[in-house]
């Protein structure tokens, strides 16, 4: 009888195993032991405070990705003298648990249950609506941004396409500019190249030959872009070359074109612009031997 009582007493006095501590709880406790604020950790690790808070509370779904969650947690651990690898293991386990719970919650619709599947008519309607939406987005993008938004024109090595674009612009663009701008350009010998938008919502990209981007934006009327001094073989990509006025050294020169056309990988240095004028006017002397931009 006494042995049974002793056995029962031992069972009652056995310590209850504590629930495993989360990575965030351990990090938070270590930070508080050091009497540090999250702002201090953020300044030391260069991790935004909101991300640190998400790690402490286990809200990993608010972080950019799983990799960020693990990497941020390890960096946080180093700043409070915890083992980064132990924290990383805890974070991975918590991420795995969270993913399993999400999968279980999303599994309410059982495969093969006709009562829980959408009707064939509803499925066809959804597919048709998606096609209309995609077509509308493509039409809007092509109309609003123009063909100049196509990044393929920036790929190095497309010399043939570049020459074609330059030929089209020289024939249909520079050749149709006003005589006053052409005559003015004949007296320009180089200087700062400046592009000024003449309309709102004009997309353009400037970059060096080889792909180094100098400027890319949707410009409003009156916005200016000056080619940086010393730029090596600057190029332009736009679908609205007619919407930009150009000056070299403060002197107006002809537009790249007088109507919307696709221009990709087109040289826009001072030499290249003046050479276009020389081609359009038939006066080779208009192109100076050297120019900075």
Short mmCIF file of C-alpha atoms in Angstrom, two decimals:
data_model
loop_
_atom_site.label_atom_id
_atom_site.label_comp_id
_atom_site.label_asym_id
_atom_site.label_seq_id
_atom_site.Cartn_x
_atom_site.Cartn_y
_atom_site.Cartn_z
CA UNK A 1 0.00 0.00 0.00
CA UNK A 2 2.80 2.35 0.98
CA UNK A 3 4.62 1.56 -2.27
CA UNK A 4 1.54 2.48 -4.30
CA UNK A 5 1.27 5.80 -2.46
CA UNK A 6 4.94 6.52 -3.00
CA UNK A 7 4.60 5.71 -6.70
CA UNK A 8 1.63 8.04 -7.05
CA UNK A 9 3.49 10.80 -5.23
CA UNK A 10 6.47 10.43 -7.55
CA UNK A 11 4.21 10.72 -10.58
CA UNK A 12 2.61 13.87 -9.19
CA UNK A 13 5.97 15.45 -8.40
CA UNK A 14 7.50 14.78 -11.84
CA UNK A 15 8.34 18.13 -13.51
CA UNK A 16 6.10 19.10 -16.36
CA UNK A 17 8.10 19.54 -19.53
CA UNK A 18 8.03 23.21 -20.58
CA UNK A 19 6.87 24.11 -24.06
CA UNK A 20 9.79 24.76 -26.43
CA UNK A 21 10.74 28.41 -26.62
CA UNK A 22 10.40 30.20 -29.95
CA UNK A 23 13.29 31.88 -31.70
CA UNK A 24 11.62 35.25 -31.27
CA UNK A 25 11.10 34.74 -27.55
CA UNK A 26 14.74 33.82 -27.04
CA UNK A 27 15.94 36.80 -29.02
CA UNK A 28 13.61 39.16 -27.18
CA UNK A 29 14.70 37.81 -23.78
CA UNK A 30 18.38 38.15 -24.66
CA UNK A 31 17.81 41.70 -25.82
CA UNK A 32 16.00 42.62 -22.61
CA UNK A 33 18.81 41.10 -20.52
CA UNK A 34 21.17 43.49 -22.29
CA UNK A 35 18.63 46.30 -21.77
CA UNK A 36 18.63 47.15 -25.45
CA UNK A 37 15.80 48.66 -27.48
CA UNK A 38 14.82 47.32 -30.88
CA UNK A 39 15.96 50.61 -32.37
CA UNK A 40 19.47 49.89 -31.11
CA UNK A 41 19.46 46.42 -32.68
CA UNK A 42 18.13 47.91 -35.92
CA UNK A 43 20.93 50.49 -36.03
CA UNK A 44 23.57 47.87 -35.33
CA UNK A 45 22.30 45.23 -37.79
CA UNK A 46 20.75 47.58 -40.39
CA UNK A 47 17.57 45.51 -40.23
CA UNK A 48 14.32 47.57 -40.16
CA UNK A 49 12.57 47.66 -36.77
CA UNK A 50 9.37 46.23 -38.31
CA UNK A 51 11.29 43.14 -39.45
CA UNK A 52 12.84 42.69 -36.00
CA UNK A 53 9.38 42.94 -34.45
CA UNK A 54 8.09 40.32 -36.89
CA UNK A 55 10.89 37.95 -35.88
CA UNK A 56 10.19 38.42 -32.17
CA UNK A 57 6.48 37.75 -32.63
CA UNK A 58 6.99 34.91 -35.13
CA UNK A 59 5.13 36.72 -37.93
CA UNK A 60 7.50 35.47 -40.61
CA UNK A 61 4.89 35.81 -43.33
CA UNK A 62 5.37 39.60 -43.20
CA UNK A 63 9.05 39.25 -44.18
CA UNK A 64 10.10 39.29 -47.85
CA UNK A 65 10.94 35.57 -47.95
CA UNK A 66 12.05 32.51 -45.97
CA UNK A 67 15.69 33.36 -46.68
CA UNK A 68 15.25 36.83 -45.18
CA UNK A 69 13.59 35.37 -42.08
CA UNK A 70 16.49 33.01 -41.38
CA UNK A 71 19.20 35.51 -42.28
CA UNK A 72 17.71 38.35 -40.22
CA UNK A 73 17.23 36.04 -37.24
CA UNK A 74 20.86 34.89 -37.35
CA UNK A 75 22.10 38.48 -37.56
CA UNK A 76 19.85 39.45 -34.64
CA UNK A 77 21.22 36.48 -32.65
CA UNK A 78 24.82 37.62 -33.11
CA UNK A 79 23.96 41.11 -31.85
CA UNK A 80 22.62 39.69 -28.54
CA UNK A 81 25.32 36.98 -28.14
CA UNK A 82 23.14 33.99 -28.99
CA UNK A 83 24.17 31.06 -31.19
CA UNK A 84 23.05 32.03 -34.73
CA UNK A 85 22.80 28.39 -35.85
CA UNK A 86 20.54 27.41 -32.94
CA UNK A 87 18.26 30.34 -33.71
CA UNK A 88 18.28 29.41 -37.39
CA UNK A 89 17.16 25.85 -36.53
CA UNK A 90 14.26 27.22 -34.45
CA UNK A 91 13.21 29.60 -37.23
CA UNK A 92 13.25 26.79 -39.80
CA UNK A 93 11.09 24.63 -37.53
CA UNK A 94 8.62 27.46 -37.00
CA UNK A 95 8.48 28.16 -40.73
CA UNK A 96 7.86 24.47 -41.41
CA UNK A 97 5.09 24.37 -38.78
CA UNK A 98 3.49 27.49 -40.21
CA UNK A 99 3.58 26.07 -43.72
CA UNK A 100 2.03 22.81 -42.53
CA UNK A 101 -0.80 24.69 -40.77
CA UNK A 102 -1.43 26.80 -43.87
CA UNK A 103 -1.57 23.68 -46.03
CA UNK A 104 -4.00 22.03 -43.62
CA UNK A 105 -6.26 25.10 -43.62
CA UNK A 106 -6.17 25.27 -47.40
CA UNK A 107 -7.10 21.62 -47.67
CA UNK A 108 -10.80 22.12 -46.97
CA UNK A 109 -11.72 21.26 -50.54
CA UNK A 110 -11.13 17.58 -51.06
CA UNK A 111 -10.04 16.50 -54.54
CA UNK A 112 -12.64 14.59 -56.37
CA UNK A 113 -15.59 15.92 -54.37
CA UNK A 114 -18.00 17.15 -57.07
CA UNK A 115 -20.13 18.98 -54.54
CA UNK A 116 -17.21 21.21 -53.61
CA UNK A 117 -15.89 21.89 -57.11
CA UNK A 118 -16.96 24.91 -59.17
CA UNK A 119 -19.37 24.23 -61.98
CA UNK A 120 -18.09 23.88 -65.53
CA UNK A 121 -19.91 27.05 -66.53
CA UNK A 122 -18.31 29.03 -63.72
CA UNK A 123 -14.86 27.68 -64.64
CA UNK A 124 -15.31 28.67 -68.31
CA UNK A 125 -16.52 32.11 -67.31
CA UNK A 126 -13.51 32.61 -65.03
CA UNK A 127 -11.10 31.60 -67.79
CA UNK A 128 -12.79 33.90 -70.30
CA UNK A 129 -12.65 36.83 -67.85
CA UNK A 130 -8.95 36.19 -67.22
CA UNK A 131 -8.23 36.27 -70.97
CA UNK A 132 -10.09 39.58 -71.34
CA UNK A 133 -8.14 41.04 -68.41
CA UNK A 134 -4.79 39.94 -69.85
CA UNK A 135 -5.66 41.34 -73.28
CA UNK A 136 -6.69 44.66 -71.70
CA UNK A 137 -3.44 44.91 -69.74
CA UNK A 138 -1.36 44.21 -72.87
CA UNK A 139 -3.31 46.77 -74.89
CA UNK A 140 -2.95 49.40 -72.18
CA UNK A 141 0.79 48.79 -71.78
CA UNK A 142 1.46 48.94 -75.52
CA UNK A 143 -0.57 52.14 -75.90
CA UNK A 144 0.62 53.94 -72.79
CA UNK A 145 4.28 53.07 -72.72
CA UNK A 146 4.89 52.46 -76.40
CA UNK A 147 7.24 49.95 -77.86
CA UNK A 148 10.14 51.81 -76.28
CA UNK A 149 9.43 50.04 -72.98
CA UNK A 150 10.73 46.78 -74.42
CA UNK A 151 13.94 46.00 -72.48
CA UNK A 152 15.21 43.71 -75.23
CA UNK A 153 16.65 46.72 -77.03
CA UNK A 154 19.19 47.09 -74.22
CA UNK A 155 20.81 43.72 -74.84
CA UNK A 156 24.45 44.16 -75.83
CA UNK A 157 25.37 42.76 -79.21
CA UNK A 158 22.23 43.78 -81.08
CA UNK A 159 24.24 45.98 -83.44
CA UNK A 160 22.08 45.14 -86.43
CA UNK A 161 18.91 46.23 -84.61
CA UNK A 162 20.67 49.38 -83.44
CA UNK A 163 21.68 50.29 -86.98
CA UNK A 164 18.14 49.70 -88.21
CA UNK A 165 16.72 51.98 -85.51
CA UNK A 166 19.27 54.67 -86.33
CA UNK A 167 18.47 54.42 -90.05
CA UNK A 168 14.73 54.74 -89.41
CA UNK A 169 15.23 57.73 -87.14
CA UNK A 170 17.61 59.43 -89.58
CA UNK A 171 15.25 58.93 -92.50
CA UNK A 172 11.92 59.58 -90.82
CA UNK A 173 13.00 61.69 -87.87
CA UNK A 174 16.04 63.89 -88.37
CA UNK A 175 15.20 64.41 -92.01
CA UNK A 176 11.83 65.93 -91.15
CA UNK A 177 12.88 68.43 -88.48
CA UNK A 178 12.52 72.16 -88.95
CA UNK A 179 15.05 74.02 -91.06
CA UNK A 180 15.66 76.51 -88.22
CA UNK A 181 16.82 73.79 -85.81
CA UNK A 182 19.02 72.24 -88.50
CA UNK A 183 20.66 75.59 -89.33
CA UNK A 184 21.16 76.26 -85.61
CA UNK A 185 22.78 72.83 -85.12
CA UNK A 186 25.30 73.63 -87.87
CA UNK A 187 26.90 76.19 -85.53
CA UNK A 188 27.06 73.83 -82.51
CA UNK A 189 30.48 72.37 -81.74
CA UNK A 190 29.60 70.30 -78.66
CA UNK A 191 28.74 70.68 -75.00
CA UNK A 192 26.15 69.46 -72.47
CA UNK A 193 23.36 67.40 -74.04
CA UNK A 194 19.95 68.08 -72.45
CA UNK A 195 16.65 66.30 -73.19
CA UNK A 196 13.41 68.10 -72.17
CA UNK A 197 10.01 66.38 -72.18
CA UNK A 198 7.36 68.22 -74.17
CA UNK A 199 4.42 66.11 -72.95
CA UNK A 200 3.28 64.35 -69.78
CA UNK A 201 3.76 60.63 -69.27
CA UNK A 202 6.67 60.12 -71.66
CA UNK A 203 8.69 57.01 -70.83
CA UNK A 204 12.42 56.97 -71.61
CA UNK A 205 15.57 55.12 -70.66
CA UNK A 206 19.12 56.48 -71.05
CA UNK A 207 22.08 54.14 -70.64
CA UNK A 208 25.68 53.62 -71.68
CA UNK A 209 26.59 51.20 -74.42
CA UNK A 210 26.77 47.85 -72.67
CA UNK A 211 23.72 48.38 -70.44
CA UNK A 212 24.83 50.68 -67.58
CA UNK A 213 21.61 52.60 -66.83
CA UNK A 214 21.89 56.37 -66.46
CA UNK A 215 18.23 57.33 -66.11
CA UNK A 216 14.84 55.67 -66.51
CA UNK A 217 11.50 57.32 -65.76
CA UNK A 218 8.13 58.44 -66.98
CA UNK A 219 8.74 62.14 -67.44
CA UNK A 220 6.25 64.99 -67.16
CA UNK A 221 6.14 68.00 -69.46
CA UNK A 222 9.10 70.27 -68.69
CA UNK A 223 11.19 67.58 -66.97
CA UNK A 224 14.85 67.67 -68.04
CA UNK A 225 17.64 65.12 -68.17
CA UNK A 226 21.26 66.14 -68.69
CA UNK A 227 23.65 63.49 -69.95
CA UNK A 228 26.45 63.27 -67.35
CA UNK A 229 29.81 64.60 -68.50
CA UNK A 230 32.18 61.82 -69.48
CA UNK A 231 29.43 59.34 -70.31
CA UNK A 232 30.73 56.65 -72.66
CA UNK A 233 28.56 56.26 -75.77
CA UNK A 234 25.16 57.15 -74.23
CA UNK A 235 22.06 55.56 -75.79
CA UNK A 236 18.28 56.13 -75.63
CA UNK A 237 15.30 53.78 -75.61
CA UNK A 238 11.81 55.27 -76.03
CA UNK A 239 8.67 55.04 -78.07
CA UNK A 240 8.17 58.82 -78.14
CA UNK A 241 11.32 60.47 -79.54
CA UNK A 242 9.04 63.20 -80.94
CA UNK A 243 8.15 64.26 -77.38
CA UNK A 244 11.66 65.47 -76.47
CA UNK A 245 13.42 68.69 -77.38
CA UNK A 246 17.22 68.53 -77.41
CA UNK A 247 19.92 71.11 -76.77
CA UNK A 248 23.69 70.80 -77.03
CA UNK A 249 25.64 73.41 -75.12
CA UNK A 250 22.42 75.40 -74.75
CA UNK A 251 21.75 75.43 -78.51
CA UNK A 252 18.62 73.72 -79.88
CA UNK A 253 19.14 70.84 -82.28
CA UNK A 254 16.52 68.82 -84.19
CA UNK A 255 14.40 66.23 -82.43
CA UNK A 256 15.21 62.58 -82.91
CA UNK A 257 11.88 62.24 -84.77
CA UNK A 258 8.73 64.20 -85.52
CA UNK A 259 6.33 61.32 -84.85
CA UNK A 260 6.06 58.40 -82.41
CA UNK A 261 8.41 55.64 -83.52
CA UNK A 262 10.32 52.95 -81.70
CA UNK A 263 13.87 53.97 -80.87
CA UNK A 264 16.11 51.51 -79.07
CA UNK A 265 19.87 51.57 -78.57
CA UNK A 266 20.11 54.87 -80.45
CA UNK A 267 23.31 56.91 -79.76
CA UNK A 268 22.65 60.36 -78.26
CA UNK A 269 26.10 61.79 -77.59
CA UNK A 270 26.77 65.28 -78.92
CA UNK A 271 28.81 63.75 -81.77
CA UNK A 272 26.05 61.29 -82.64
CA UNK A 273 23.30 63.94 -82.57
CA UNK A 274 25.29 66.35 -84.73
CA UNK A 275 26.13 63.53 -87.12
CA UNK A 276 22.41 62.89 -87.56
CA UNK A 277 21.96 66.56 -88.45
CA UNK A 278 24.80 66.32 -90.96
CA UNK A 279 23.12 63.29 -92.59
CA UNK A 280 19.73 65.01 -92.76
CA UNK A 281 21.13 68.25 -94.21
CA UNK A 282 23.76 66.63 -96.43
CA UNK A 283 26.43 68.80 -94.80
CA UNK A 284 29.22 66.63 -93.29
CA UNK A 285 30.91 69.73 -91.92
CA UNK A 286 28.10 70.05 -89.37
CA UNK A 287 29.55 67.18 -87.38
CA UNK A 288 32.53 68.23 -85.19
CA UNK A 289 35.50 65.90 -84.82
CA UNK A 290 35.12 65.51 -81.02
CA UNK A 291 32.64 66.31 -78.23
CA UNK A 292 32.35 65.30 -74.57
CA UNK A 293 28.73 64.24 -74.53
#
